[in-house]
XYZ file of C-alpha atoms in Angstrom:
467
model
C 46.009 50.518 -3.481
C 42.852 48.459 -3.127
C 42.832 45.449 -0.776
C 41.155 42.343 -2.276
C 39.533 39.923 0.192
C 39.101 36.305 -1.006
C 35.446 35.579 -1.624
C 35.388 32.466 0.587
C 36.896 34.434 3.492
C 34.327 37.156 2.966
C 31.551 34.583 3.298
C 33.010 33.118 6.465
C 33.112 36.576 8.009
C 29.588 37.468 6.958
C 27.741 34.167 7.382
C 26.748 35.118 10.959
C 24.877 38.190 9.703
C 21.094 37.833 9.412
C 20.410 38.377 5.744
C 17.202 40.398 5.824
C 17.227 40.936 2.072
C 17.750 37.266 1.229
C 14.948 35.497 -0.644
C 15.466 32.137 1.060
C 13.523 31.055 4.123
C 15.308 28.880 6.677
C 13.431 26.739 9.216
C 15.867 26.125 12.044
C 13.817 23.360 13.701
C 13.485 21.338 10.499
C 16.818 22.506 9.106
C 14.995 23.097 5.838
C 15.732 25.983 3.483
C 13.211 27.090 0.874
C 14.255 29.368 -1.994
C 13.088 30.429 -5.404
C 15.094 29.466 -8.442
C 16.205 33.037 -8.997
C 17.961 32.958 -5.592
C 20.690 30.927 -7.255
C 21.830 34.228 -8.790
C 21.888 35.868 -5.355
C 24.798 34.436 -3.410
C 23.813 36.223 -0.215
C 20.456 34.439 -0.191
C 22.082 31.009 -0.438
C 24.447 31.785 2.452
C 21.517 31.608 4.884
C 21.042 27.946 3.880
C 24.512 26.765 4.874
C 23.232 24.964 8.000
C 20.289 23.313 6.216
C 19.969 19.560 5.764
C 17.432 19.918 2.926
C 17.046 22.495 0.167
C 14.003 23.351 -1.929
C 13.899 25.637 -4.976
C 10.275 26.528 -5.713
C 9.196 28.225 -8.927
C 11.223 30.012 -11.578
C 12.835 29.567 -14.954
C 16.454 28.968 -15.903
C 17.052 28.315 -19.582
C 19.530 31.074 -20.473
C 23.039 29.658 -20.085
C 24.660 33.054 -19.580
C 22.204 33.939 -16.792
C 23.588 31.383 -14.362
C 27.098 30.786 -15.762
C 28.149 34.198 -14.391
C 27.665 32.846 -10.861
C 29.431 29.501 -11.274
C 32.528 30.339 -9.227
C 30.662 32.100 -6.414
C 28.034 29.378 -6.155
C 30.647 26.615 -6.033
C 32.386 28.422 -3.174
C 29.165 28.931 -1.218
C 27.988 25.361 -1.612
C 31.469 24.087 -0.734
C 30.874 25.445 2.772
C 28.116 22.853 3.282
C 29.956 20.033 5.050
C 27.013 17.953 6.251
C 25.168 15.547 3.930
C 21.943 16.870 2.447
C 18.967 14.551 2.860
C 17.138 16.085 -0.093
C 17.425 18.769 -2.762
C 14.136 19.552 -4.523
C 13.336 21.595 -7.625
C 9.559 22.098 -7.805
C 7.400 23.877 -10.380
C 10.374 25.099 -12.386
C 11.494 25.285 -16.015
C 15.180 24.594 -16.462
C 17.533 23.711 -19.278
C 19.511 20.507 -19.292
C 22.651 22.662 -19.425
C 21.650 24.167 -16.067
C 21.413 20.655 -14.625
C 25.047 20.096 -15.543
C 26.049 23.398 -13.931
C 24.171 22.555 -10.728
C 25.814 19.134 -10.536
C 29.207 20.822 -10.757
C 28.216 23.144 -7.903
C 27.299 20.255 -5.589
C 30.131 18.005 -6.687
C 31.600 17.719 -3.189
C 28.328 17.399 -1.276
C 26.700 14.101 -0.430
C 23.004 14.245 -1.409
C 20.700 11.399 -0.495
C 17.981 12.430 -2.958
C 17.825 14.907 -5.828
C 14.185 15.502 -6.817
C 12.480 17.308 -9.678
C 8.732 17.790 -9.167
C 6.533 19.324 -11.881
C 9.671 20.253 -13.768
C 10.087 20.985 -17.463
C 13.503 20.333 -18.995
C 14.208 22.351 -22.130
C 16.920 21.882 -24.695
C 19.191 18.931 -25.323
C 22.473 18.885 -23.496
C 25.725 18.345 -25.356
C 27.913 18.633 -22.276
C 31.231 16.874 -22.056
C 31.968 14.384 -19.272
C 32.210 16.001 -15.865
C 35.676 16.861 -14.621
C 36.710 15.640 -11.189
C 34.870 13.338 -8.811
C 31.192 12.746 -9.624
C 28.407 14.087 -7.380
C 27.562 11.823 -4.452
C 23.859 11.423 -5.207
C 22.180 8.189 -4.107
C 18.650 8.732 -5.436
C 17.163 10.656 -8.378
C 13.434 11.441 -8.410
C 11.493 12.954 -11.320
C 7.741 13.375 -10.749
C 5.610 14.843 -13.513
C 8.634 15.879 -15.512
C 8.661 16.629 -19.225
C 11.616 16.366 -21.568
C 12.663 14.807 -24.836
C 12.007 11.048 -24.976
C 14.773 8.895 -23.572
C 14.827 6.712 -26.679
C 17.720 7.386 -29.063
C 19.387 9.629 -26.503
C 22.099 7.325 -25.210
C 24.773 9.813 -26.286
C 23.142 12.520 -24.145
C 24.134 10.591 -21.024
C 27.829 11.053 -21.732
C 28.120 14.022 -19.405
C 26.038 12.368 -16.717
C 27.554 8.907 -16.948
C 29.927 9.501 -14.040
C 27.048 9.734 -11.522
C 23.684 8.756 -13.005
C 24.748 5.169 -13.561
C 25.901 4.969 -9.948
C 22.457 5.742 -8.549
C 20.977 3.289 -6.073
C 17.398 4.515 -6.583
C 15.681 5.993 -9.644
C 12.084 7.288 -9.595
C 10.528 8.434 -12.884
C 6.768 8.802 -12.399
C 3.983 10.704 -14.192
C 6.431 11.698 -16.898
C 4.866 10.130 -20.045
C 7.759 7.712 -20.219
C 7.301 4.928 -22.772
C 10.520 3.037 -22.103
C 14.261 3.104 -21.426
C 16.728 2.114 -24.171
C 18.291 -1.292 -23.672
C 21.852 0.087 -23.856
C 20.975 2.652 -21.209
C 19.373 0.037 -18.941
C 22.533 -2.046 -19.030
C 24.563 0.860 -17.622
C 22.701 0.899 -14.286
C 24.963 -1.641 -12.632
C 24.239 -0.770 -8.979
C 20.633 0.457 -9.222
C 18.551 -1.495 -6.694
C 15.217 0.377 -6.788
C 13.348 1.550 -9.911
C 9.925 3.212 -9.933
C 8.303 3.796 -13.354
C 4.741 4.206 -12.095
C 2.030 6.186 -13.890
C 3.703 6.307 -17.280
C 2.953 4.953 -20.778
C 4.706 1.604 -20.531
C 3.270 -1.308 -22.522
C 4.282 -4.972 -22.523
C 6.701 -4.586 -25.445
C 8.310 -1.506 -23.843
C 9.026 -3.456 -20.664
C 10.527 -6.288 -22.736
C 12.905 -3.916 -24.528
C 13.801 -1.929 -21.404
C 14.557 -5.115 -19.437
C 16.665 -6.767 -22.091
C 19.389 -9.283 -21.287
C 21.859 -7.708 -18.844
C 19.648 -4.734 -17.944
C 19.458 -3.597 -14.317
C 21.483 -6.564 -12.994
C 21.123 -5.535 -9.324
C 17.454 -4.498 -9.322
C 15.600 -5.528 -6.145
C 12.516 -3.287 -6.165
C 10.515 -2.580 -9.327
C 7.289 -0.546 -9.411
C 5.252 -0.508 -12.639
C 2.055 0.747 -11.016
C -0.631 2.277 -13.303
C 0.794 1.722 -16.771
C -0.662 -0.058 -19.815
C 0.402 -3.632 -19.135
C -2.058 -6.385 -20.110
C -0.177 -9.685 -20.419
C 0.877 -11.301 -17.157
C 2.841 -14.034 -18.936
C 4.869 -11.553 -21.016
C 5.804 -9.577 -17.911
C 6.816 -12.766 -16.128
C 8.916 -13.990 -19.064
C 10.641 -10.595 -19.208
C 11.364 -10.211 -15.497
C 12.225 -13.780 -14.542
C 15.779 -13.022 -15.692
C 16.138 -10.591 -12.771
C 17.461 -12.988 -10.134
C 17.785 -10.241 -7.464
C 14.205 -8.978 -7.734
C 12.358 -9.053 -4.391
C 9.543 -6.499 -4.681
C 7.314 -6.184 -7.777
C 4.355 -3.786 -8.055
C 2.021 -4.378 -11.036
C -1.039 -2.740 -9.465
C -3.567 -0.760 -11.522
C -2.712 -2.486 -14.793
C -5.403 -4.296 -16.767
C -4.457 -7.964 -16.418
C -8.048 -9.259 -16.429
C -7.912 -10.708 -19.955
C -4.529 -12.384 -19.547
C -4.471 -16.088 -20.350
C -3.261 -18.671 -17.873
C 0.471 -18.376 -17.325
C 2.848 -21.246 -16.620
C 5.830 -18.923 -16.279
C 7.760 -19.396 -13.033
C 9.146 -16.430 -11.168
C 12.576 -16.188 -9.639
C 12.804 -17.613 -6.079
C 14.035 -14.212 -4.876
C 10.610 -12.557 -5.384
C 8.883 -12.262 -1.988
C 6.485 -9.309 -2.434
C 3.945 -9.123 -5.275
C 1.296 -6.424 -5.684
C -1.539 -7.294 -8.088
C -4.164 -4.990 -6.598
C -6.743 -3.356 -8.872
C -5.785 -5.377 -11.954
C -9.282 -6.631 -12.811
C -8.580 -10.242 -11.851
C -11.631 -12.518 -11.663
C -9.728 -15.782 -11.264
C -6.111 -16.689 -10.670
C -4.781 -19.058 -13.289
C -1.217 -17.851 -12.948
C 1.716 -19.379 -11.163
C 2.642 -16.969 -8.396
C 6.119 -16.752 -6.805
C 6.462 -19.844 -4.640
C 8.477 -17.948 -2.006
C 6.023 -15.048 -1.870
C 5.658 -13.657 1.658
C 3.445 -10.634 0.951
C 0.649 -10.795 -1.647
C -1.752 -7.947 -2.428
C -4.879 -8.887 -4.424
C -7.080 -6.025 -3.212
C -9.712 -4.335 -5.391
C -10.243 -7.218 -7.792
C -13.232 -9.479 -8.541
C -12.004 -12.661 -6.876
C -14.426 -14.932 -5.026
C -12.109 -17.871 -4.287
C -8.402 -18.727 -4.124
C -6.768 -21.998 -4.968
C -3.178 -21.239 -4.094
C -0.329 -23.041 -2.419
C 2.054 -20.482 -0.940
C 3.701 -22.060 2.117
C 5.790 -18.954 2.918
C 2.958 -16.435 2.746
C 2.819 -14.205 5.848
C 0.655 -11.304 4.658
C -2.420 -11.495 2.412
C -4.517 -8.506 1.285
C -7.937 -9.354 -0.187
C -9.774 -6.101 0.492
C -12.763 -5.252 -1.705
C -13.234 -8.517 -3.571
C -16.220 -10.898 -3.752
C -15.415 -13.389 -0.987
C -18.463 -14.565 0.970
C -16.609 -16.722 3.503
C -13.099 -17.130 4.842
C -13.145 -20.827 3.977
C -12.934 -19.905 0.257
C -9.635 -18.109 0.857
C -7.599 -21.249 1.391
C -5.180 -22.302 4.088
C -1.747 -20.720 4.442
C 0.150 -22.249 7.369
C 2.361 -19.229 8.166
C -0.171 -16.461 7.544
C 0.065 -13.658 10.126
C -1.798 -10.720 8.573
C -5.113 -10.975 6.702
C -7.133 -8.097 5.211
C -10.673 -8.999 4.075
C -12.422 -5.651 4.525
C -14.996 -4.611 1.945
C -16.086 -8.162 1.039
C -19.761 -9.325 1.111
C -19.152 -11.879 3.874
C -21.974 -10.905 6.272
C -20.469 -12.969 9.100
C -17.147 -13.846 10.711
C -16.740 -17.037 12.668
C -14.069 -17.673 15.221
C -13.622 -21.253 14.082
C -12.684 -20.107 10.557
C -9.725 -18.119 11.832
C -8.463 -20.958 13.990
C -7.072 -22.616 10.873
C -4.491 -19.819 10.717
C -2.461 -20.697 13.769
C 0.049 -17.838 13.402
C -2.553 -15.153 12.751
C -1.847 -11.918 14.637
C -3.653 -9.156 12.722
C -7.022 -9.109 10.951
C -8.785 -6.334 9.094
C -12.482 -7.138 8.573
C -14.229 -3.763 8.630
C -16.652 -2.377 6.027
C -18.538 -5.693 5.822
C -22.393 -5.900 5.822
C -22.598 -7.908 9.045
C -25.721 -9.794 10.068
C -25.549 -9.158 13.795
C -26.628 -12.515 15.132
C -25.845 -13.636 18.660
C -23.072 -15.943 17.430
C -21.420 -13.170 15.377
C -21.516 -10.657 18.218
C -20.194 -13.231 20.664
C -17.389 -14.482 18.359
C -16.133 -11.040 17.352
C -16.144 -9.743 20.921
C -14.286 -12.872 22.056
C -11.691 -12.494 19.285
C -11.095 -8.805 19.965
C -10.301 -9.668 23.576
C -7.837 -12.374 22.508
C -4.293 -11.930 21.193
C -5.656 -11.047 17.736
C -5.416 -7.416 16.657
C -8.475 -6.190 14.751
C -7.670 -3.132 12.663
C -10.315 -0.370 12.487
C -12.053 -1.806 15.577
C -14.616 -0.837 16.715
C -15.729 1.990 14.387
C -15.424 -0.017 11.166
C -17.512 -2.987 12.312
C -21.166 -2.059 11.830
C -24.393 -4.088 11.647
C -26.252 -4.158 8.342
C -29.121 -6.321 9.593
C -31.532 -6.926 11.261
C -33.220 -3.571 10.721
C -33.450 -2.923 14.460
C -29.628 -2.954 14.696
C -28.710 -1.457 11.308
C -25.965 1.173 11.589
C -25.061 0.160 15.136
C -21.488 -0.845 15.976
C -21.013 -4.535 16.700
C -19.228 -3.686 19.943
C -22.336 -1.867 21.208
C -24.874 -4.592 20.425
C -26.441 -6.133 23.535
C -28.799 -9.016 22.927
C -30.816 -10.544 25.771
C -30.786 -14.208 26.723
C -34.227 -14.665 25.211
C -33.148 -13.017 21.877
C -30.114 -15.272 21.599
C -31.968 -18.529 22.478
C -35.243 -18.224 20.614
C -35.127 -21.767 19.145
C -34.433 -23.317 22.549
C -37.147 -21.245 24.158
C -39.587 -22.253 21.429
C -38.869 -25.937 22.061
C -39.230 -25.465 25.811
C -42.530 -23.650 25.379
C -43.810 -26.428 23.132
C -42.753 -29.083 25.635
C -44.312 -27.230 28.548
C -47.507 -26.673 26.595
C -47.642 -30.362 25.702
C -47.100 -31.333 29.316
C -49.871 -28.976 30.414
C -52.225 -30.440 27.837
C -51.321 -33.966 28.933
C -51.816 -32.997 32.585
C -55.202 -31.461 31.831
C -56.251 -34.533 29.878
C -55.132 -36.794 32.708
C -56.943 -34.660 35.252
C -60.118 -34.660 33.213
C -59.832 -38.379 32.722
C -59.317 -38.931 36.443
C -62.178 -36.581 37.241
C -64.513 -38.532 34.972
C -63.278 -41.796 36.407
C -63.840 -40.528 39.935
C -67.293 -39.256 39.058
C -68.155 -42.535 37.393
C -66.938 -44.467 40.435
C -69.036 -42.319 42.756
C -72.103 -42.898 40.602
C -71.500 -46.623 40.593
C -71.036 -46.633 44.366
C -74.209 -44.605 44.791
C -76.127 -47.033 42.625
C -74.844 -49.997 44.625
C -75.828 -48.236 47.849
C -79.326 -47.620 46.577
C -79.689 -51.256 45.513
C -78.585 -52.454 48.921
C -81.044 -50.148 50.645
C -83.858 -51.377 48.520
C -82.996 -54.995 49.197
C -82.767 -54.271 52.923
C -86.175 -52.625 52.981
C -87.649 -55.500 51.055
């Protein structure tokens, strides 16, 4: 008679053994376990990852359903022994079928996973799985970076098996994946999604309009559309001003330079707007009136005419500003970045208009190291203001004798700093000397003339006496 030991009990007995033949590598300090995809067919390898807080499956290919379905029961039992939440599960540089994704989700059904990530992943096949049985996986965030699959359009039915968990995500990141849009009906299903990142895809203005149709993403608070193909600021505003929960919007690295003036008003909830590297030469748009953080870096702006009373943080790096006075006055501004602008000077009096200013970044500017500049910057750095990149980033561009030298190291003498005053003093002294010389010469001639006259009188008297 053969004794049969339950598989789960066998694992409990053997989990203390060091699995020398296992393909997974466990870092005890980081509690991170790194495996190859093929290790999912080797139960003993996965056992060594039971104490891990993060899992990574690097490299491999799983497209044959039968290859991994044979291990479904064993893998579910092994992963059921993980009682602590997993901060992250990553599949990197792999090729997997969508059917495998469903199998994996069944394996981790009872585990709380903060983030499930697919990096450089190719999904093959189209899943026809039925809705998942039992409680859905507890996954808060889904991340797909440089992933390839069938387009999401016209695939609403494919989400049937995933509906129990994918529409309960709080964060969704789909970047570098040649995504051109999300179907309206699909967008409406994300009832609790608060953060959406669609950066570095193929989105155009009309795609955003269709993806953010009426009722889509009702709880969205953070939206990143960085580096797509958006060109019309007004269209984007008209599309997104229905999102009354939106707080953070990133439109950076889109070509908005040719957009006409927009009179569209944003929702009052929007407090952070990123328009960096969008080719802007002038701002004719109405910006969110409650904006607290505004990024206009890497544009071609030379002046601002804005009224943003709540603005606390303003980034103007690498524009065409020549003076701080052209930036405008924002009464609550605390952080200002003006590095990389052709300003040449920075005056203490200009910053005094910003009474709440605490942090300034003004490096990478071609400073003319005059006495007033050196004095003002050194005074400001010793005040309550924090100068980022000080002192290495603050370098003299002129005069030639100081070019390349750090502003903090410049030492100018009293005579170098007061040349005009010294010139006036020298002129005055010279004039006084000339006047004194003239007076002396005049007095000398007068004295000589008087002596001659006295001598003549004396001679006349002598002659009269002798006569």
